Amino acid sequence: MQQEDLGGTSPALSGANLDSSNVTEAWTRIRGRLREEIGEIEYRTWMRQMTLAAIEGEEAVVQVPSRFLRDWLRSQYGDRLRALWQAENLGVRRVDIRVAPAPAPDGAAVDGEAMPRAVPEPARPAEARAADSRSADPRNDWAAPLDPRFTFDSFVVGKPNEFAYACARRVAEKPASPGFNPLFLYGGVGLGKTHLMHSIAWALREPGLDRSVAYMSAEKFMYRFIAALRSQSTMEFKESLRSVDVLMIDDLQFLIGKDNTQEEFFHTFNALVDAGKQIVVSADKSPSDLSGLEDRLRTRLGCGMVADIHATTYELRISILEAKAQAAGIPVPARVLEYLAHKITSNVRELEGALNRLIAHSGLFGRPVTLESCQEVLHDILRAHDRRVTIEEIQKRVAEHYNMRLADMSSARRARNVARPRQVAMYLAKQLTSRSLPEIGRKFGNRDHTTVMHAVAKVQELMQQDAGFAEDVELLRRMLET
Ligand code: ADP
Ligand code: MG
């Protein structure tokens, strides 16, 4: 079985002078990291079926069951896989993704995923151990690899993130300028903090600029610190940190409750700022809301520029979907994008995951993306995002759709351009809620239940006569559906 093929007896492996547990642990860690980075949905879509076949010299050989998957993984994640392997410092320089026959009937064991130890919460003690063994060359390897997809170019700017984006740009152009040091970015999960930080780091690392930029998660910072303590190399650790031009720490909230690490970070922070170096930090809350961080650290964090990334708006979600669909080079109808933007409002990561799953599905089965296929493929995700719809929401959404005033849902006006959408809203209220006709009538300016009945019949009739109208109503229904 694959996992055991990785044992020390394999000639390929002994060639690379590695023992099996090192490699399997690294692979587990890499997959855990990927899973964290791209989210559960996308991970399952693309990576679940990857198995590590061998290490051949400097090359890690990864197998997947189809050419489509191979091509997609190569083009979308090839660089990332390579970077993650390189960061493991096991001598792997390249990753080759190959097509392998479908797993044997006992495939459960072939697919590392099914083995209990291979479902990776990023293996913490292992990471600390790895850090230990690598501390020999701290200057080069303690910064985490950057995701090649996370650049300013691929970041879609809209109202909720334009301020954070502008600050990030500014810091990338002129690091350590007064007023922008530290730059503190905060916002909820999946809204683009890490993307912006990597973008800054890429820009600062442009060839020719000769700046040393260290990016790492707060978690990694802690493990490196602990490893340094253990191997009694805290001096080297401190020196290497203090020798950078730009230090970026992602997800600082992780340091809450980790007093010693906080203390260390605080000193590093001060030393760097005093030396005119740039610090960029991200967290899920503003400095003042990060209770559990030491007061003096919070105060200093809030001293530069604090920029928040707000929850996405419908417009931003649409722009992001458009950009990603275009980048993937697969046509996705506007209706599908609108539908997704309405339905998946939690964060960009989820939105991206849903779109990628659609695209994958269409590629695998050679079928175009349609509203129907979208609902089918995303059934489970969409259900998780469902909620009970209210008559008020229906009125609001329908009014928006037809560009009429919400007040006219209840007004006495009978002009066609007001009366028709009102009828659609009544129809949808009947379809999507458990309200009775009189109850619905009351919500529409105290109208009689016979008026609602008439509206329902009228809309049904029109839907049969007019395909365009029917499609419109269907779209509204899908958007509102519980
Ligand atoms: P966070 O660090 O805030 O949890 P990430 O930066 O990891 O979020 O973003 C999650 C995913 O969403 C990433 O794949 C990222 O590229 C994408 N993303 C977030 N915001 C944007 C944006 N404005 N434009 C393009 N992609 C975005
Ligand atoms: Mg992040």
XYZ file of N, CA, C and O in Angstrom, residues 258-417:
640
model
N -0.768 33.405 25.130
C 0.592 32.857 25.027
C 1.561 33.944 25.510
O 2.192 34.631 24.705
N 1.655 34.085 26.791
C 2.303 35.270 27.352
C 3.776 35.425 26.981
O 4.211 36.523 26.649
N 4.494 34.327 27.037
C 5.927 34.445 26.747
C 6.169 34.834 25.300
O 7.049 35.639 24.993
N 5.405 34.229 24.424
C 5.578 34.541 23.005
C 5.191 35.987 22.737
O 5.835 36.688 21.966
N 4.143 36.428 23.410
C 3.717 37.819 23.262
C 4.820 38.771 23.678
O 5.093 39.772 23.018
N 5.407 38.433 24.786
C 6.498 39.233 25.318
C 7.633 39.340 24.292
O 8.129 40.413 23.988
N 7.967 38.175 23.732
C 9.037 38.143 22.744
C 8.665 38.978 21.520
O 9.467 39.740 20.984
N 7.428 38.809 21.094
C 6.976 39.570 19.937
C 7.034 41.071 20.228
O 7.455 41.863 19.388
N 6.628 41.414 21.431
C 6.630 42.830 21.814
C 8.032 43.441 21.688
O 8.212 44.511 21.128
N 9.023 42.701 22.177
C 10.393 43.225 22.105
C 10.880 43.307 20.661
O 11.517 44.281 20.264
N 10.579 42.265 19.905
C 10.967 42.280 18.488
C 10.340 43.473 17.792
O 10.984 44.205 17.038
N 9.065 43.630 18.052
C 8.285 44.721 17.485
C 8.952 46.064 17.765
O 9.225 46.855 16.862
N 9.249 46.300 19.032
C 9.865 47.577 19.404
C 11.219 47.771 18.745
O 11.510 48.846 18.218
N 11.997 46.696 18.762
C 13.335 46.816 18.181
C 13.232 47.182 16.704
O 13.960 48.056 16.211
N 12.317 46.534 16.007
C 12.194 46.793 14.571
C 11.665 48.191 14.291
O 12.197 48.915 13.440
N 10.618 48.575 15.004
C 10.058 49.903 14.757
C 11.096 50.981 15.080
O 11.268 51.940 14.325
N 11.804 50.778 16.170
C 12.834 51.755 16.529
C 13.916 51.845 15.457
O 14.508 52.894 15.247
N 14.165 50.719 14.805
C 15.197 50.723 13.767
C 14.643 51.159 12.418
O 15.308 51.030 11.388
N 13.412 51.645 12.422
C 12.829 52.148 11.175
C 12.405 51.054 10.210
O 12.338 51.260 9.001
N 12.098 49.875 10.735
C 11.633 48.770 9.887
C 10.095 48.704 9.924
O 9.472 49.121 10.884
N 9.538 48.144 8.865
C 8.075 48.078 8.763
C 7.528 46.806 9.421
O 8.088 45.721 9.261
N 6.415 46.966 10.124
C 5.705 45.812 10.675
C 4.297 45.789 10.074
O 3.648 46.835 9.972
N 3.863 44.618 9.668
C 2.478 44.460 9.226
C 1.875 43.309 10.019
O 2.481 42.246 10.143
N 0.713 43.558 10.573
C 0.093 42.549 11.414
C -1.357 42.376 10.974
O -2.004 43.332 10.563
N -1.869 41.153 11.036
C -3.304 40.980 10.817
C -3.918 40.298 12.023
O -3.229 39.620 12.792
N -5.203 40.505 12.198
C -5.924 39.841 13.288
C -7.398 39.820 12.941
O -7.839 40.454 11.975
N -8.157 39.081 13.722
C -9.587 39.017 13.431
C -10.363 40.155 14.105
O -11.552 40.318 13.859
N -9.672 40.912 14.951
C -10.343 42.039 15.617
C -9.421 43.251 15.634
O -8.224 43.131 15.397
N -10.001 44.395 15.969
C -9.180 45.599 16.062
C -8.293 45.492 17.300
O -8.597 44.710 18.206
N -7.219 46.272 17.355
C -6.338 46.190 18.527
C -7.118 46.356 19.834
O -6.906 45.609 20.789
N -8.025 47.319 19.853
C -8.706 47.560 21.124
C -9.634 46.398 21.512
O -9.940 46.212 22.676
N -10.072 45.629 20.527
C -10.948 44.500 20.858
C -10.203 43.199 21.116
O -10.815 42.184 21.443
N -8.894 43.229 20.968
C -8.131 41.996 21.192
C -7.856 41.819 22.677
O -6.712 41.838 23.118
N -8.896 41.640 23.446
C -8.653 41.496 24.874
C -7.894 40.199 25.078
O -8.131 39.211 24.396
N -6.985 40.229 26.007
C -6.139 39.044 26.177
C -4.742 39.310 25.646
O -3.821 38.588 25.949
N -4.621 40.354 24.833
C -3.268 40.797 24.489
C -2.854 41.818 25.542
O -3.670 42.595 26.016
N -1.601 41.813 25.853
C -1.087 42.775 26.823
C -1.410 44.201 26.410
O -1.286 44.553 25.232
N -1.746 45.024 27.371
C -2.137 46.404 27.067
C -1.086 47.175 26.290
O -1.398 47.853 25.315
N 0.163 47.024 26.719
C 1.199 47.839 26.056
C 1.377 47.414 24.592
O 1.652 48.221 23.728
N 1.174 46.128 24.338
C 1.268 45.653 22.959
C 0.090 46.177 22.141
O 0.259 46.668 21.017
N -1.098 46.099 22.725
C -2.273 46.611 22.014
C -2.106 48.080 21.690
O -2.452 48.552 20.616
N -1.601 48.809 22.658
C -1.411 50.241 22.442
C -0.466 50.484 21.272
O -0.764 51.257 20.372
N 0.641 49.747 21.270
C 1.605 49.965 20.196
C 1.048 49.528 18.841
O 1.320 50.149 17.819
N 0.267 48.473 18.854
C -0.311 47.989 17.591
C -1.247 49.014 16.969
O -1.394 49.092 15.755
N -1.892 49.772 17.846
C -2.854 50.753 17.341
C -2.217 52.077 16.964
O -2.897 53.005 16.536
N -0.889 52.157 17.099
C -0.210 53.447 16.906
C -0.009 53.843 15.451
O 0.221 54.999 15.144
N -0.018 52.870 14.560
C 0.229 53.199 13.156
C -1.088 53.360 12.418
O -1.915 54.181 12.775
N -1.251 52.545 11.394
C -2.486 52.598 10.614
C -3.306 51.351 10.912
O -2.797 50.236 10.816
N -4.545 51.552 11.280
C -5.430 50.416 11.532
C -6.488 50.398 10.439
O -7.192 51.386 10.244
N -6.555 49.314 9.693
C -7.502 49.260 8.570
C -8.345 48.006 8.661
O -7.806 46.913 8.813
N -9.651 48.174 8.594
C -10.477 46.970 8.664
C -11.027 46.585 7.303
O -11.218 47.418 6.424
N -11.241 45.283 7.148
C -11.890 44.753 5.947
C -13.291 44.348 6.371
O -13.467 43.511 7.254
N -14.266 44.974 5.752
C -15.650 44.697 6.145
C -16.180 43.461 5.438
O -15.597 42.988 4.463
N -17.313 42.988 5.922
C -17.982 41.870 5.259
C -18.269 42.260 3.807
O -18.452 43.438 3.485
N -18.303 41.286 2.924
C -18.488 41.582 1.506
C -19.887 42.131 1.235
O -20.836 41.823 1.945
N -19.993 42.918 0.185
C -21.299 43.339 -0.298
C -21.642 42.494 -1.520
O -20.765 41.834 -2.094
N -22.879 42.570 -1.917
C -23.307 41.845 -3.119
C -22.442 42.241 -4.320
O -21.967 41.395 -5.069
N -22.208 43.544 -4.465
C -21.435 44.027 -5.612
C -20.025 43.446 -5.608
O -19.514 43.027 -6.644
N -19.423 43.430 -4.439
C -18.051 42.901 -4.377
C -18.051 41.408 -4.690
O -17.169 40.903 -5.397
N -19.053 40.714 -4.168
C -19.099 39.270 -4.434
C -19.214 39.002 -5.928
O -18.563 38.117 -6.477
N -20.037 39.803 -6.594
C -20.179 39.647 -8.041
C -18.835 39.913 -8.737
O -18.396 39.121 -9.568
N -18.179 41.004 -8.353
C -16.903 41.307 -9.019
C -15.895 40.188 -8.801
O -15.153 39.830 -9.713
N -15.850 39.671 -7.588
C -14.888 38.609 -7.296
C -15.203 37.369 -8.126
O -14.321 36.769 -8.745
N -16.477 37.016 -8.176
C -16.864 35.836 -8.953
C -16.514 36.027 -10.429
O -16.011 35.113 -11.086
N -16.798 37.218 -10.936
C -16.491 37.471 -12.346
C -14.999 37.302 -12.610
O -14.588 36.652 -13.566
N -14.210 37.899 -11.713
C -12.755 37.826 -11.897
C -12.283 36.377 -11.848
O -11.459 35.948 -12.658
N -12.801 35.617 -10.907
C -12.317 34.245 -10.755
C -12.798 33.346 -11.890
O -12.063 32.459 -12.332
N -14.014 33.588 -12.344
C -14.520 32.786 -13.456
C -13.686 33.068 -14.698
O -13.313 32.163 -15.446
N -13.366 34.323 -14.874
C -12.579 34.693 -16.042
C -11.176 34.085 -15.969
O -10.671 33.555 -16.957
N -10.610 34.159 -14.785
C -9.266 33.589 -14.625
C -9.267 32.091 -14.900
O -8.304 31.542 -15.426
N -10.352 31.437 -14.539
C -10.424 29.993 -14.753
C -10.669 29.667 -16.222
O -10.484 28.542 -16.668
N -11.105 30.665 -16.981
C -11.302 30.473 -18.407
C -12.485 29.593 -18.753
O -12.535 28.999 -19.823
N -13.423 29.507 -17.846
C -14.609 28.692 -18.125
C -15.826 29.606 -18.057
O -15.985 30.349 -17.088
N -16.642 29.594 -19.106
C -17.778 30.518 -19.098
C -18.807 30.137 -18.015
O -19.217 28.988 -17.920
N -19.136 31.114 -17.199
C -20.177 30.901 -16.186
C -21.231 31.981 -16.413
O -20.909 33.170 -16.384
N -22.467 31.580 -16.681
C -23.497 32.568 -16.978
C -23.691 33.566 -15.836
O -23.554 33.203 -14.664
N -24.014 34.804 -16.215
C -24.201 35.858 -15.218
C -25.239 35.449 -14.170
O -25.093 35.740 -12.988
N -26.248 34.765 -14.620
C -27.288 34.332 -13.695
C -26.745 33.466 -12.562
O -27.198 33.537 -11.424
N -25.817 32.607 -12.928
C -25.227 31.719 -11.921
C -24.397 32.545 -10.934
O -24.469 32.339 -9.723
N -23.660 33.490 -11.476
C -22.847 34.337 -10.593
C -23.748 35.123 -9.641
O -23.477 35.235 -8.447
N -24.831 35.663 -10.185
C -25.758 36.431 -9.347
C -26.356 35.542 -8.255
O -26.484 35.936 -7.101
N -26.696 34.360 -8.687
C -27.294 33.418 -7.747
C -26.324 33.099 -6.603
O -26.679 33.163 -5.422
N -25.093 32.798 -6.963
C -24.084 32.495 -5.934
C -23.852 33.694 -5.012
O -23.769 33.549 -3.797
N -23.774 34.877 -5.624
C -23.506 36.075 -4.817
C -24.646 36.358 -3.844
O -24.442 36.913 -2.777
N -25.839 35.968 -4.220
C -26.970 36.141 -3.309
C -26.966 35.100 -2.207
O -27.333 35.358 -1.077
N -26.570 33.901 -2.592
C -26.722 32.785 -1.665
C -25.570 32.650 -0.684
O -25.764 32.282 0.459
N -24.370 32.874 -1.179
C -23.211 32.616 -0.318
C -22.622 33.936 0.124
O -21.851 34.567 -0.592
N -23.009 34.346 1.298
C -22.660 35.687 1.741
C -21.631 35.670 2.866
O -21.180 36.715 3.301
N -21.266 34.482 3.323
C -20.419 34.401 4.516
C -19.042 35.008 4.294
O -18.643 35.918 4.999
N -18.291 34.506 3.316
C -16.981 35.100 3.050
C -16.468 34.695 1.681
O -17.076 33.880 0.985
N -15.349 35.270 1.315
C -14.843 35.062 -0.041
C -14.343 33.630 -0.226
O -14.461 33.057 -1.291
N -13.802 33.065 0.830
C -13.260 31.718 0.697
C -14.360 30.731 0.306
O -14.196 29.910 -0.584
N -15.494 30.850 0.954
C -16.617 29.970 0.649
C -17.128 30.197 -0.774
O -17.470 29.262 -1.490
N -17.175 31.451 -1.123
C -17.669 31.829 -2.441
C -16.770 31.218 -3.521
O -17.238 30.609 -4.488
N -15.490 31.377 -3.300
C -14.498 30.852 -4.215
C -14.603 29.325 -4.291
O -14.550 28.739 -5.369
N -14.763 28.716 -3.132
C -14.861 27.259 -3.076
C -16.050 26.768 -3.881
O -15.953 25.789 -4.638
N -17.165 27.469 -3.754
C -18.367 27.065 -4.473
C -18.155 27.194 -5.979
O -18.456 26.278 -6.748
N -17.588 28.311 -6.382
C -17.355 28.526 -7.812
C -16.400 27.470 -8.357
O -16.621 26.902 -9.429
N -15.358 27.187 -7.604
C -14.394 26.200 -8.081
C -15.012 24.819 -8.195
O -14.685 24.060 -9.098
N -15.884 24.520 -7.287
C -16.506 23.206 -7.380
C -17.363 23.115 -8.648
O -17.364 22.115 -9.356
N -18.061 24.207 -8.939
C -18.873 24.247 -10.163
C -18.015 24.045 -11.402
O -18.343 23.271 -12.298
N -16.915 24.766 -11.413
C -16.034 24.703 -12.575
C -15.437 23.306 -12.713
O -15.368 22.742 -13.803
N -15.066 22.733 -11.586
C -14.505 21.375 -11.597
C -15.519 20.402 -12.156
O -15.216 19.560 -13.007
N -16.715 20.543 -11.696
C -17.762 19.633 -12.102
C -17.994 19.729 -13.596
O -18.113 18.733 -14.303
N -18.049 20.957 -14.054
C -18.293 21.153 -15.473
C -17.141 20.563 -16.291
O -17.355 19.946 -17.333
N -15.921 20.721 -15.796
C -14.777 20.159 -16.497
C -14.784 18.636 -16.493
O -14.523 17.990 -17.505
N -15.091 18.078 -15.354
C -15.065 16.618 -15.215
C -16.093 15.952 -16.116
O -15.859 14.894 -16.671
N -17.253 16.590 -16.232
C -18.322 15.948 -16.993
C -18.526 16.580 -18.358
O -19.436 16.217 -19.087
N -17.668 17.548 -18.668
C -17.760 18.187 -19.966
C -19.107 18.848 -20.227
O -19.599 18.852 -21.342
N -19.706 19.375 -19.166
C -20.999 20.039 -19.348
C -20.884 21.515 -18.975
O -20.118 21.864 -18.090
N -21.640 22.364 -19.666
C -21.576 23.785 -19.323
C -22.170 24.042 -17.933
O -22.980 23.245 -17.450
N -21.749 25.131 -17.334
C -22.314 25.517 -16.038
C -23.668 26.191 -16.268
O -23.771 27.123 -17.053
N -24.691 25.697 -15.607
C -26.011 26.316 -15.699
C -26.558 26.502 -14.294
O -26.007 25.960 -13.335
N -27.651 27.231 -14.210
C -28.266 27.439 -12.905
C -28.675 26.094 -12.301
O -28.517 25.855 -11.108
N -29.151 25.210 -13.151
C -29.594 23.897 -12.657
C -28.412 23.087 -12.148
O -28.455 22.526 -11.056
N -27.359 23.026 -12.962
C -26.210 22.231 -12.516
C -25.644 22.839 -11.239
O -25.188 22.135 -10.345
N -25.708 24.150 -11.138
C -25.199 24.839 -9.955
C -25.954 24.395 -8.718
O -25.370 24.054 -7.692
N -27.273 24.335 -8.838
C -28.054 23.941 -7.670
C -27.803 22.497 -7.285
O -27.808 22.137 -6.119
N -27.596 21.689 -8.330
C -27.369 20.277 -8.083
C -26.010 20.067 -7.406
O -25.907 19.428 -6.362
N -24.996 20.656 -8.011
C -23.632 20.442 -7.521
C -23.427 21.032 -6.128
O -22.707 20.475 -5.305
N -24.087 22.166 -5.893
C -23.822 22.865 -4.633
C -24.908 22.627 -3.589
O -24.990 23.342 -2.587
N -25.706 21.634 -3.869
C -26.829 21.330 -3.002
C -26.508 21.469 -1.509
O -27.166 22.192 -0.773
N -25.461 20.762 -1.090
C -25.154 20.740 0.350
C -24.717 22.097 0.885
O -25.141 22.520 1.947
N -23.881 22.786 0.104
C -23.424 24.099 0.582
C -24.599 25.051 0.661
O -24.759 25.794 1.620
N -25.410 25.019 -0.383
C -26.502 25.979 -0.433
C -27.474 25.736 0.712
O -27.982 26.672 1.313
N -27.674 24.492 1.013
C -28.605 24.209 2.099
C -28.070 24.768 3.414
O -28.804 25.306 4.209
N -26.757 24.657 3.580
C -26.162 25.168 4.819
C -26.346 26.676 4.929
O -26.388 27.224 6.011
N -26.454 27.327 3.773
C -26.599 28.779 3.809
C -28.062 29.218 3.797
O -28.354 30.396 3.749
N -28.930 28.250 3.750
C -30.347 28.593 3.689
C -30.863 29.119 5.019
O -30.362 28.823 6.068
N -31.890 29.877 4.903
C -32.535 30.359 6.117
C -33.996 30.529 5.793
O -34.390 30.475 4.630
N -34.804 30.747 6.767
C -36.229 30.925 6.507
C -36.450 32.326 5.971
O -36.001 33.303 6.532
N -37.172 32.387 4.896
C -37.373 33.688 4.276
C -38.649 34.325 4.847
O -39.599 33.632 5.188
N -38.620 35.637 5.005
C -39.789 36.329 5.528
C -40.466 37.119 4.405
O -39.852 37.380 3.362
N -41.709 37.500 4.644
C -42.419 38.284 3.634
C -41.699 39.610 3.396
O -41.590 40.079 2.268
N -41.142 40.174 4.465
C -40.413 41.440 4.329
C -39.220 41.286 3.377
O -38.980 42.141 2.528
N -38.514 40.173 3.536
C -37.370 39.959 2.648
C -37.825 39.802 1.203
O -37.183 40.285 0.269
N -38.923 39.090 1.043
C -39.435 38.890 -0.315
C -39.786 40.242 -0.934
O -39.409 40.544 -2.069
N -40.469 41.061 -0.169
C -40.854 42.372 -0.690
C -39.615 43.192 -1.063
O -39.580 43.832 -2.111
N -38.633 43.122 -0.194
C -37.438 43.919 -0.418
C -36.714 43.456 -1.695
O -36.372 44.253 -2.565
N -36.522 42.146 -1.772
C -35.791 41.600 -2.911
C -36.529 41.850 -4.232
O -35.940 42.220 -5.237
N -37.832 41.681 -4.209
C -38.606 41.873 -5.432
C -38.617 43.354 -5.817
O -38.456 43.704 -6.995
N -38.764 44.213 -4.822
C -38.750 45.659 -5.103
C -37.406 46.049 -5.730
O -37.358 46.754 -6.730
N -36.328 45.528 -5.152
C -35.004 45.810 -5.711
C -34.911 45.331 -7.156
O -34.447 46.022 -8.041
N -35.376 44.115 -7.338
C -35.260 43.506 -8.659
C -35.984 44.327 -9.725
O -35.499 44.493 -10.841
N -37.173 44.826 -9.382
C -37.957 45.583 -10.365
C -37.753 47.086 -10.228
O -38.463 47.873 -10.842
N -36.814 47.433 -9.328
C -36.502 48.840 -9.223
C -37.680 49.701 -8.792
O -37.918 50.769 -9.348
N -38.455 49.223 -7.851
C -39.547 50.048 -7.352
C -39.346 50.330 -5.873
O -38.515 49.699 -5.221
N -40.083 51.302 -5.347
C -39.920 51.653 -3.945
C -40.547 50.568 -3.076
O -41.622 50.053 -3.380
N -39.885 50.242 -1.988
C -40.401 49.218 -1.092
C -41.788 49.612 -0.579
O -42.691 48.791 -0.443
N -41.976 50.907 -0.348
C -43.250 51.397 0.192
C -44.418 51.040 -0.730
O -45.558 50.844 -0.279
N -44.133 50.918 -2.015
C -45.216 50.626 -2.956
C -45.714 49.188 -2.864
O -46.723 48.835 -3.470
N -44.999 48.344 -2.129
C -45.513 46.999 -1.884
C -46.824 47.094 -1.096
O -47.697 46.258 -1.219
N -46.941 48.129 -0.283
C -48.140 48.280 0.544
C -49.009 49.461 0.142
O -50.033 49.717 0.763
N -48.571 50.198 -0.887
C -49.349 51.385 -1.234
C -50.575 51.015 -2.057
O -50.747 49.865 -2.471
N -51.418 52.015 -2.303
C -52.649 51.771 -3.047
C -52.446 51.938 -4.550
O -53.364 51.726 -5.334
N -51.252 52.300 -4.957
C -51.029 52.561 -6.383
C -51.289 51.315 -7.218
O -50.935 50.208 -6.838
N -51.874 51.525 -8.390
C -52.235 50.387 -9.225
C -51.568 50.394 -10.591
O -51.902 49.563 -11.449
N -50.661 51.344 -10.784
C -49.968 51.379 -12.078
C -49.314 50.023 -12.318
O -48.842 49.380 -11.378
N -49.280 49.572 -13.555
C -48.777 48.257 -13.910
C -47.374 47.998 -13.348
O -47.084 46.949 -12.809
N -46.492 49.037 -13.473
C -45.099 48.832 -13.051
C -44.945 48.681 -11.541
O -43.879 48.350 -11.048
